[in-house]
């Protein structure tokens, strides 16, 4: 006697796909313990080096906290670059991309699952970096509004992962250059987004242009909310930054949806889904 | 045959590094990345000191960071060739059956990264001299010391890379983290971007045990002599003493590289790791 298999359709299938794709990100990544270690240990090395640079030049104490928080946020940017934007390129290299396209579900749900899983797994690493960095360098916090902090974090993450989903559709068309372009987007973004210093240090228009990366305003607002002198070194007021982050979230997620369909059709037409140009 | 293997490996490495795009984008890629890394430190320094670039600490940080690019380029370049060939191109087994010496082939593969790294170092230093008042006066540079130190450093980094390449042969999935971890550790403990006396006292011995510390000090001294006197960590040592320490450490690195690579290579063949792919 055959067992009847209940097949989900519609929004149930959409949710099932999201959870299915998020699973390996959360559970799978935790299985390889050495990855967990290195993903916390490596950013801690950079954080420590920058903390000692600030100490060498006699920076005020809160700058140490800025570095620790910026260092933790690098985990999210690395996740966006290597596990969101360029993920479809990796999937193409390993032969999974064609399976995703063939599967009776939506690519958008697969990307959302990647984003959700990546966010949860990376948040654990970022939290570990903040805890270790704060303990090692005795960072002092003065929390302003917890709810605003939570809101800023979630808006920044939604906008950031929306941006990752959008760029992943562009990477769908790339081949070998994907690796290099992702590699190129590390230090310049650390610089432009003020990962290790207040973004206010830049000229207004440079800081405004850098704000297209959601982590720029997210990091600035979070620093304003958790450090005693954060507001003095903030770029815009927290409320304005929350409003801009909300706008970025809407723009990036809708663009991701539009671009994904367009790029998928283009990639199919040009035969890019199964190519492997090593 | 050895020279031919090395030359061909260098040419192959150059093609892999550069032919993924057109020369213009490649040049932009080679300039933007290192300059951004340097600019992070420049902004950090500038914010705190209100742009006081005349303090000896600034050239110390700037030059240390610039020359540190060689560590990523050469050391990680040698070990990365294992991952690249075994996992990505899946050609390592063909290299092993070809009549070449694998260590020479691996070092040859890093030559391209050495060249692009040299370009980045040059651009970074020129930018610093032109726009940030890094006090390098070409007439006062100790060129002999500079060239000898630079060459010794490149040899040292290649040997360290060979040691890492050997260990990478035995690793799966986290082989690429190894190079980053070693490079990150050296960046932190070798006083590349801050004087060693800023480190907590219990960590300083680690800095003194690292050859990169002496190498960077020699390069700084050869370009800007006054920087050496400004910081107490190594100021008591003469250039000759620093060179002797560095030479001794290179000999030690060579012994470690030969022993480690031979042992790891033997183990990798025994366990069938030469053609293993792990879908990193």
Coordinates of C-alpha atoms in Angstrom, one line a residue:
Chain A
X1 CA 0.0 0.0 0.0
X2 CA 1.4 3.4 -0.9
X3 CA 1.6 6.1 1.6
X4 CA 0.0 9.3 0.4
X5 CA 2.4 12.2 0.4
X6 CA 0.9 15.5 1.2
X7 CA 2.3 18.1 -1.1
X8 CA 2.2 21.7 -0.1
X9 CA 1.3 24.4 -2.6
X10 CA 0.9 28.2 -2.6
X11 CA 2.1 30.0 0.5
X12 CA 2.6 26.7 2.4
X13 CA 5.1 25.6 -0.2
X14 CA 6.7 29.1 0.0
X15 CA 7.2 28.8 3.7
X16 CA 8.3 25.2 3.5
X17 CA 10.9 26.2 0.9
X18 CA 12.2 29.1 3.1
X19 CA 12.5 26.7 6.1
X20 CA 14.1 24.0 3.9
X21 CA 16.8 26.4 2.6
X22 CA 17.4 28.0 6.0
X23 CA 17.9 24.6 7.6
X24 CA 21.4 23.9 6.2
X25 CA 22.5 27.4 7.0
X26 CA 21.6 27.1 10.7
X27 CA 22.1 23.5 11.4
X28 CA 24.7 22.6 8.8
X29 CA 27.0 25.5 9.6
X30 CA 27.0 24.6 13.2
X31 CA 28.0 21.0 12.5
X32 CA 31.5 22.1 11.2
X33 CA 32.9 23.3 14.5
X34 CA 36.1 24.6 13.0
X35 CA 34.1 27.0 10.8
X36 CA 32.4 28.4 13.9
X37 CA 35.7 28.8 15.6
X38 CA 37.4 30.5 12.6
X39 CA 34.4 32.8 11.9
X40 CA 34.6 34.2 15.4
X41 CA 38.4 34.0 15.8
X42 CA 39.4 35.7 12.5
X43 CA 37.3 38.9 13.0
X44 CA 38.5 39.0 16.6
X45 CA 42.1 39.2 15.3
X46 CA 41.2 42.3 13.1
X47 CA 39.2 43.8 16.0
X48 CA 42.1 43.4 18.4
X49 CA 44.5 44.9 15.8
X50 CA 42.3 48.0 15.3
X51 CA 41.8 48.3 19.1
X52 CA 45.6 48.4 19.6
X53 CA 45.9 51.0 16.8
X54 CA 43.4 53.2 18.6
X55 CA 45.3 52.6 21.9
X56 CA 48.6 53.5 20.2
X57 CA 47.2 56.9 19.0
X58 CA 45.5 57.6 22.3
X59 CA 41.8 57.4 21.2
X60 CA 39.0 58.0 23.7
X61 CA 37.6 54.7 25.2
X62 CA 34.3 54.7 23.2
X63 CA 36.3 54.2 20.0
X64 CA 37.3 50.8 21.3
X65 CA 33.6 50.0 21.5
X66 CA 33.0 51.3 18.0
X67 CA 35.6 48.9 16.7
X68 CA 34.2 45.9 18.6
X69 CA 30.7 46.6 17.3
X70 CA 32.0 47.3 13.7
X71 CA 34.0 44.1 13.9
X72 CA 30.9 42.1 14.8
X73 CA 29.0 43.7 11.9
X74 CA 31.7 42.6 9.4
X75 CA 30.3 39.0 10.0
X76 CA 27.0 40.1 8.4
X77 CA 28.7 41.8 5.5
X78 CA 30.9 38.8 4.8
X79 CA 27.8 36.6 5.0
X80 CA 26.1 38.9 2.4
X81 CA 29.1 38.8 0.1
X82 CA 30.0 35.2 0.2
X83 CA 26.8 33.4 1.2
X84 CA 24.1 35.6 -0.4
X85 CA 25.4 37.7 -3.4
X86 CA 27.8 35.1 -4.7
X87 CA 25.8 32.1 -3.5
X88 CA 24.1 31.4 -6.8
X89 CA 27.5 31.5 -8.4
X90 CA 28.7 28.8 -5.9
X91 CA 25.5 26.8 -6.6
X92 CA 26.2 27.0 -10.3
X93 CA 29.7 25.7 -9.7
X94 CA 28.5 22.8 -7.6
X95 CA 25.6 22.0 -10.0
X96 CA 22.8 22.9 -7.6
X97 CA 21.5 25.9 -9.4
X98 CA 19.8 23.9 -12.2
X99 CA 18.1 21.8 -9.5
X100 CA 16.8 25.0 -7.8
X101 CA 15.4 26.2 -11.1
X102 CA 13.8 22.8 -11.8
X103 CA 12.2 22.5 -8.4
X104 CA 8.5 23.3 -8.3
X105 CA 9.0 26.3 -6.0
X106 CA 10.0 29.9 -6.3
X107 CA 13.6 31.1 -6.4
X108 CA 12.6 34.0 -4.2
X109 CA 11.6 31.6 -1.4
X110 CA 15.0 29.9 -1.8
X111 CA 16.8 33.2 -1.5
X112 CA 14.6 34.2 1.5
X113 CA 15.5 30.9 3.2
X114 CA 19.2 31.6 2.5
X115 CA 18.8 35.0 4.0
X116 CA 16.9 33.8 7.1
X117 CA 19.3 31.0 7.8
X118 CA 22.3 33.2 7.1
X119 CA 21.0 35.9 9.4
X120 CA 20.4 33.5 12.3
X121 CA 23.7 31.7 11.9
X122 CA 25.7 35.0 11.5
X123 CA 23.9 36.7 14.4
X124 CA 25.3 34.0 16.7
X125 CA 28.8 34.7 15.5
X126 CA 28.3 38.5 15.7
X127 CA 27.0 38.1 19.3
X128 CA 30.1 36.0 20.2
X129 CA 32.4 38.7 18.8
X130 CA 30.7 41.4 20.7
X131 CA 30.8 39.4 24.0
X132 CA 34.4 38.4 23.6
X133 CA 35.5 41.9 22.4
X134 CA 33.6 43.6 25.2
X135 CA 35.1 41.4 27.8
X136 CA 38.6 41.5 26.4
X137 CA 38.7 45.2 26.0
X138 CA 36.3 46.2 28.8
X139 CA 33.9 48.1 26.6
X140 CA 31.3 50.2 28.5
X141 CA 27.8 50.5 27.2
X142 CA 25.0 52.9 28.1
X143 CA 21.8 51.6 26.4
X144 CA 19.4 54.3 25.4
X145 CA 16.2 52.7 24.1
X146 CA 16.2 48.9 23.8
X147 CA 13.2 48.9 21.5
X148 CA 14.8 51.4 19.1
X149 CA 17.9 49.3 19.1
X150 CA 15.9 46.2 18.2
X151 CA 14.1 48.1 15.5
X152 CA 17.3 49.5 14.0
X153 CA 18.9 46.0 14.0
X154 CA 16.0 44.3 12.3
X155 CA 15.4 47.1 9.7
X156 CA 19.2 47.1 9.0
X157 CA 19.2 43.4 8.6
X158 CA 16.1 43.3 6.4
X159 CA 17.5 46.0 4.2
X160 CA 20.9 44.4 4.1
X161 CA 19.6 40.9 3.2
X162 CA 17.2 42.4 0.7
X163 CA 20.3 44.0 -0.9
X164 CA 22.0 40.6 -0.8
X165 CA 19.1 39.0 -2.6
X166 CA 19.1 41.7 -5.2
X167 CA 22.8 41.4 -5.9
X168 CA 22.6 37.6 -6.0
X169 CA 20.4 37.9 -9.1
X170 CA 23.2 40.1 -10.7
X171 CA 25.8 37.5 -9.7
X172 CA 23.6 34.9 -11.5
X173 CA 25.1 36.2 -14.7
X174 CA 28.7 36.2 -13.5
X175 CA 31.3 33.5 -13.8
X176 CA 34.9 33.5 -12.5
X177 CA 34.7 37.2 -11.9
X178 CA 32.1 36.7 -9.1
X179 CA 34.8 35.6 -6.7
X180 CA 37.0 38.6 -7.5
X181 CA 34.1 41.1 -7.3
X182 CA 33.0 39.8 -3.9
X183 CA 36.6 40.0 -2.8
X184 CA 36.8 43.6 -4.0
X185 CA 33.7 44.6 -2.0
X186 CA 35.4 43.9 1.4
X187 CA 37.8 46.7 2.4
X188 CA 36.2 49.4 0.3
X189 CA 32.9 48.8 2.1
X190 CA 34.6 48.6 5.5
X191 CA 36.0 52.0 4.7
X192 CA 32.9 53.6 3.2
X193 CA 30.5 52.3 5.8
X194 CA 32.6 53.3 8.8
X195 CA 33.0 49.8 10.3
X196 CA 35.9 51.0 12.5
X197 CA 35.2 54.7 12.9
X198 CA 32.2 57.0 13.0
X199 CA 30.8 57.7 9.6
X200 CA 30.4 61.3 10.6
X201 CA 34.2 61.5 10.1
X202 CA 33.5 61.8 6.4
X203 CA 32.1 64.8 4.5
X204 CA 28.3 64.9 4.6
X205 CA 27.8 63.8 0.9
X206 CA 30.4 61.0 1.1
X207 CA 28.6 59.7 4.2
X208 CA 25.2 60.1 2.5
X209 CA 26.4 58.2 -0.6
X210 CA 27.8 55.4 1.7
X211 CA 24.3 55.2 3.4
X212 CA 23.1 53.2 0.4
X213 CA 24.7 50.2 2.2
X214 CA 22.2 49.6 5.0
X215 CA 25.0 48.7 7.5
X216 CA 26.3 52.3 7.4
X217 CA 23.2 53.8 8.9
X218 CA 22.4 50.7 11.0
X219 CA 25.8 50.7 12.6
X220 CA 25.7 54.5 13.1
X221 CA 22.3 54.3 14.8
X222 CA 23.2 51.3 17.0
X223 CA 26.4 53.1 18.1
X224 CA 24.3 56.2 19.0
X225 CA 22.0 54.0 21.1
X226 CA 24.5 52.0 23.0
X227 CA 27.5 54.3 23.7
X228 CA 27.5 57.3 26.0
X229 CA 28.9 59.7 23.5
X230 CA 27.4 57.9 20.5
X231 CA 24.9 60.6 19.8
X232 CA 27.6 63.3 19.5
X233 CA 29.4 61.2 16.9
X234 CA 26.2 60.2 15.0
X235 CA 25.7 61.1 11.4
X236 CA 21.9 61.7 11.5
X237 CA 19.4 61.4 14.3
X238 CA 18.3 57.9 15.1
X239 CA 14.7 58.6 14.0
X240 CA 15.8 59.8 10.6
X241 CA 18.1 56.8 10.2
X242 CA 15.2 54.4 11.1
X243 CA 13.1 56.1 8.4
X244 CA 15.8 55.8 5.8
X245 CA 16.5 52.1 6.7
X246 CA 12.8 51.4 6.3
X247 CA 12.9 53.0 2.8
X248 CA 16.0 51.0 1.9
X249 CA 14.4 47.8 3.1
X250 CA 11.3 48.3 0.8
X251 CA 13.4 49.3 -2.2
X252 CA 15.9 46.4 -1.9
X253 CA 13.3 43.7 -1.3
X254 CA 11.1 44.8 -4.1
X255 CA 14.1 45.3 -6.4
X256 CA 15.2 41.8 -5.5
X257 CA 11.9 40.4 -6.6
X258 CA 11.9 42.2 -9.9
X259 CA 15.5 41.6 -10.7
X260 CA 15.4 38.0 -9.8
X261 CA 12.7 37.2 -12.3
X262 CA 14.4 39.2 -15.0
X263 CA 17.9 37.8 -14.4
X264 CA 16.6 34.2 -14.2
X265 CA 15.0 34.6 -17.6
X266 CA 18.1 36.2 -19.0
X267 CA 20.3 33.5 -17.6
X268 CA 18.1 30.7 -19.0
X269 CA 18.1 32.4 -22.4
X270 CA 21.9 32.9 -22.5
X271 CA 22.5 29.4 -21.1
X272 CA 24.3 30.7 -18.0
X273 CA 22.6 28.4 -15.5
X274 CA 24.8 25.4 -16.0
X275 CA 28.0 26.9 -17.4
X276 CA 31.2 26.4 -15.5
X277 CA 34.1 28.5 -16.6
X278 CA 36.8 27.8 -14.1
Chain B
X1 CA 64.0 21.6 -15.4
X2 CA 63.5 23.2 -12.0
X3 CA 63.7 26.7 -13.5
X4 CA 61.4 25.8 -16.3
X5 CA 58.8 24.4 -13.8
X6 CA 59.1 27.6 -11.7
X7 CA 58.7 29.9 -14.8
X8 CA 55.7 28.0 -16.1
X9 CA 54.1 27.9 -12.7
X10 CA 54.6 31.7 -12.4
X11 CA 53.1 32.2 -15.9
X12 CA 50.1 30.0 -15.0
X13 CA 49.6 31.9 -11.7
X14 CA 49.6 35.2 -13.6
X15 CA 47.0 34.0 -16.0
X16 CA 44.8 32.7 -13.2
X17 CA 45.1 36.0 -11.2
X18 CA 44.6 38.4 -14.1
X19 CA 42.7 37.0 -17.0
X20 CA 39.3 36.9 -15.4
X21 CA 38.6 40.4 -16.6
X22 CA 40.0 43.2 -18.9
X23 CA 43.3 44.9 -17.9
X24 CA 41.5 48.1 -16.8
X25 CA 39.2 46.4 -14.3
X26 CA 42.1 44.3 -13.1
X27 CA 44.2 47.5 -12.5
X28 CA 41.3 49.1 -10.6
X29 CA 40.9 45.9 -8.6
X30 CA 44.6 45.9 -7.8
X31 CA 44.6 49.5 -6.7
X32 CA 41.2 50.0 -4.9
X33 CA 41.5 47.1 -2.5
X34 CA 44.9 47.9 -0.9
X35 CA 44.2 51.6 -0.9
X36 CA 40.9 51.1 0.9
X37 CA 42.7 49.0 3.5
X38 CA 45.3 51.7 4.1
X39 CA 42.6 54.4 4.1
X40 CA 40.8 52.8 7.0
X41 CA 43.9 53.2 9.1
X42 CA 44.5 56.7 7.8
X43 CA 40.9 57.8 8.7
X44 CA 41.2 56.2 12.1
X45 CA 44.5 58.0 12.7
X46 CA 43.2 61.3 11.3
X47 CA 40.0 61.3 13.3
X48 CA 41.9 61.0 16.6
X49 CA 44.9 63.2 15.9
X50 CA 43.1 65.8 13.8
X51 CA 45.3 65.0 10.8
X52 CA 48.6 65.3 12.5
X53 CA 50.6 63.2 10.0
X54 CA 53.9 64.5 11.1
X55 CA 54.1 62.3 14.2
X56 CA 56.5 59.3 13.7
X57 CA 53.7 57.0 14.6
X58 CA 51.9 57.7 11.3
X59 CA 54.7 56.5 9.0
X60 CA 55.2 53.5 11.4
X61 CA 51.5 52.5 10.9
X62 CA 51.3 53.4 7.2
X63 CA 54.5 51.6 6.1
X64 CA 53.9 48.6 8.3
X65 CA 50.5 48.2 6.8
X66 CA 51.8 48.7 3.2
X67 CA 54.5 46.1 3.4
X68 CA 52.3 43.7 5.3
X69 CA 50.4 43.2 2.0
X70 CA 53.3 41.0 1.0
X71 CA 52.3 38.5 3.7
X72 CA 48.9 38.0 2.2
X73 CA 50.3 38.0 -1.3
X74 CA 53.3 35.6 -0.9
X75 CA 52.6 33.4 2.1
X76 CA 48.9 32.9 1.5
X77 CA 49.6 32.8 -2.2
X78 CA 51.8 29.7 -1.9
X79 CA 49.3 27.8 0.3
X80 CA 46.2 28.9 -1.6
X81 CA 47.6 27.2 -4.7
X82 CA 46.9 23.8 -3.0
X83 CA 43.2 24.6 -2.5
X84 CA 42.9 26.3 -5.9
X85 CA 44.5 23.3 -7.7
X86 CA 42.9 20.5 -5.7
X87 CA 39.4 21.8 -5.0
X88 CA 38.7 24.4 -7.7
X89 CA 40.5 23.4 -10.9
X90 CA 41.0 19.8 -9.8
X91 CA 44.5 19.7 -11.4
X92 CA 46.7 19.0 -8.4
X93 CA 46.9 15.3 -9.2
X94 CA 48.1 16.1 -12.8
X95 CA 50.8 18.3 -11.3
X96 CA 51.9 15.5 -9.1
X97 CA 52.3 13.1 -12.1
X98 CA 54.1 15.7 -14.1
X99 CA 57.9 15.8 -14.0
X100 CA 58.1 18.8 -11.8
X101 CA 59.1 19.6 -8.2
X102 CA 55.9 20.4 -6.3
X103 CA 57.4 22.9 -3.8
X104 CA 59.0 24.9 -6.7
X105 CA 55.7 24.8 -8.6
X106 CA 53.8 26.1 -5.5
X107 CA 56.3 28.9 -5.0
X108 CA 56.1 29.7 -8.7
X109 CA 52.3 30.0 -8.4
X110 CA 52.8 32.7 -5.8
X111 CA 54.9 34.9 -8.1
X112 CA 51.9 36.4 -9.7
X113 CA 50.6 37.4 -6.3
X114 CA 54.0 38.8 -5.5
X115 CA 53.9 41.0 -8.6
X116 CA 50.4 42.3 -8.0
X117 CA 51.3 42.7 -4.3
X118 CA 54.4 44.7 -5.2
X119 CA 52.2 46.9 -7.4
X120 CA 49.8 47.5 -4.5
X121 CA 52.6 48.2 -2.0
X122 CA 54.1 50.7 -4.5
X123 CA 50.8 52.5 -5.2
X124 CA 50.1 52.7 -1.4
X125 CA 53.5 54.1 -0.6
X126 CA 53.4 56.6 -3.5
X127 CA 49.9 57.7 -2.3
X128 CA 51.2 58.1 1.2
X129 CA 54.2 60.2 0.1
X130 CA 52.2 62.4 -2.2
X131 CA 49.1 63.0 -0.2
X132 CA 49.8 62.1 3.5
X133 CA 53.3 63.5 4.1
X134 CA 54.9 60.1 4.7
X135 CA 58.5 61.4 5.0
X136 CA 60.3 59.3 2.5
X137 CA 63.2 61.1 0.9
X138 CA 64.6 59.1 -2.0
X139 CA 68.1 60.6 -1.4
X140 CA 68.1 59.4 2.2
X141 CA 66.7 55.9 1.7
X142 CA 69.2 53.2 2.6
X143 CA 68.7 51.3 -0.7
X144 CA 71.0 48.5 0.1
X145 CA 69.3 47.7 3.4
X146 CA 65.9 48.0 1.7
X147 CA 66.7 45.6 -1.1
X148 CA 68.4 43.0 1.1
X149 CA 65.5 43.2 3.7
X150 CA 62.8 43.0 1.0
X151 CA 64.5 39.9 -0.6
X152 CA 65.0 38.2 2.7
X153 CA 61.3 38.9 3.6
X154 CA 60.1 37.4 0.3
X155 CA 62.1 34.3 0.9
X156 CA 60.9 34.0 4.4
X157 CA 57.3 34.4 3.4
X158 CA 57.6 31.8 0.6
X159 CA 59.0 29.4 3.1
X160 CA 56.2 30.1 5.6
X161 CA 53.8 29.6 2.7
X162 CA 55.3 26.3 1.9
X163 CA 54.8 25.1 5.5
X164 CA 51.2 26.2 5.3
X165 CA 50.8 24.5 1.9
X166 CA 52.0 21.2 3.5
X167 CA 49.5 21.5 6.3
X168 CA 46.8 22.5 3.8
X169 CA 47.4 19.2 2.0
X170 CA 46.0 17.4 5.0
X171 CA 43.1 19.7 5.7
X172 CA 39.6 19.7 4.3
X173 CA 37.0 22.4 4.2
X174 CA 38.9 24.8 6.4
X175 CA 42.2 25.0 4.5
X176 CA 41.4 28.5 3.3
X177 CA 40.9 29.6 6.9
X178 CA 44.4 28.5 7.9
X179 CA 46.2 31.1 5.7
X180 CA 43.9 33.8 7.0
X181 CA 44.4 32.8 10.6
X182 CA 48.1 32.8 10.3
X183 CA 48.2 36.1 8.4
X184 CA 45.7 37.7 10.9
X185 CA 47.8 36.4 13.9
X186 CA 51.0 37.9 12.3
X187 CA 49.2 41.2 11.7
X188 CA 48.3 41.4 15.3
X189 CA 51.4 40.2 17.0
X190 CA 54.2 41.5 14.7
X191 CA 53.6 45.1 15.4
X192 CA 52.6 45.8 11.8
X193 CA 50.3 48.7 12.6
X194 CA 51.2 49.6 16.1
X195 CA 54.4 49.5 18.2
X196 CA 54.9 46.3 20.1
X197 CA 54.9 48.1 23.5
X198 CA 51.1 48.8 23.0
X199 CA 50.5 45.0 23.4
X200 CA 49.9 43.7 26.9
X201 CA 53.2 42.7 28.5
X202 CA 52.3 39.0 28.4
X203 CA 51.7 39.1 24.7
X204 CA 54.9 40.9 23.7
X205 CA 57.2 37.8 23.7
X206 CA 55.0 36.5 20.9
X207 CA 55.8 39.6 18.9
X208 CA 59.5 39.2 19.5
X209 CA 59.3 35.6 18.3
X210 CA 57.9 36.5 15.0
X211 CA 60.3 37.1 12.1
X212 CA 57.8 39.6 10.4
X213 CA 58.5 42.0 13.4
X214 CA 62.2 42.3 12.5
X215 CA 61.5 42.3 8.7
X216 CA 59.0 45.2 9.0
X217 CA 61.4 47.1 11.3
X218 CA 64.2 46.8 8.8
X219 CA 62.0 48.0 6.0
X220 CA 60.8 51.0 8.0
X221 CA 64.4 51.9 9.0
X222 CA 65.6 51.6 5.5
X223 CA 63.0 54.0 4.2
X224 CA 62.5 56.4 7.1
X225 CA 65.4 56.1 9.6
X226 CA 63.9 58.4 12.2
X227 CA 60.9 56.1 12.8
X228 CA 63.1 53.5 14.5
X229 CA 64.3 55.9 17.2
X230 CA 60.8 56.9 18.1
X231 CA 59.6 53.6 19.6
X232 CA 61.5 51.7 22.3
X233 CA 60.6 48.1 21.2
X234 CA 63.5 47.5 18.9
X235 CA 65.4 50.8 19.0
X236 CA 68.3 49.3 21.0
X237 CA 69.1 46.9 18.2
X238 CA 71.3 47.9 15.3
X239 CA 70.5 47.1 11.6
X240 CA 73.1 44.4 11.6
X241 CA 71.6 42.7 14.7
X242 CA 68.2 42.9 13.1
X243 CA 69.5 41.4 9.9
X244 CA 71.3 38.6 11.8
X245 CA 68.1 37.7 13.7
X246 CA 66.1 37.7 10.5
X247 CA 68.7 35.5 8.7
X248 CA 68.6 33.1 11.6
X249 CA 64.8 32.9 11.5
X250 CA 64.9 32.3 7.8
X251 CA 67.2 29.3 8.2
X252 CA 64.8 28.0 10.9
X253 CA 61.8 28.7 8.6
X254 CA 63.6 26.7 5.8
X255 CA 64.2 23.7 8.1
X256 CA 60.6 23.8 9.3
X257 CA 59.2 24.2 5.7
X258 CA 61.3 21.3 4.3
X259 CA 60.5 18.9 7.2
X260 CA 56.8 19.9 7.4
X261 CA 56.1 19.8 3.6
X262 CA 57.9 16.4 3.2
X263 CA 56.0 14.9 6.0
X264 CA 52.6 16.3 5.0
X265 CA 53.2 15.4 1.4
X266 CA 54.0 11.8 2.4
X267 CA 50.9 11.6 4.6
X268 CA 48.7 13.1 1.8
X269 CA 49.9 10.5 -0.7
X270 CA 49.4 7.7 1.9
X271 CA 45.9 8.8 2.7
X272 CA 44.8 9.6 -0.9
X273 CA 44.4 13.3 -0.2
X274 CA 46.1 14.6 -3.4
X275 CA 42.9 14.4 -5.5
X276 CA 40.4 14.8 -2.7
X277 CA 37.6 17.3 -3.3
X278 CA 35.3 18.5 -0.5
X279 CA 33.1 21.0 -2.2
X280 CA 34.6 23.7 0.0

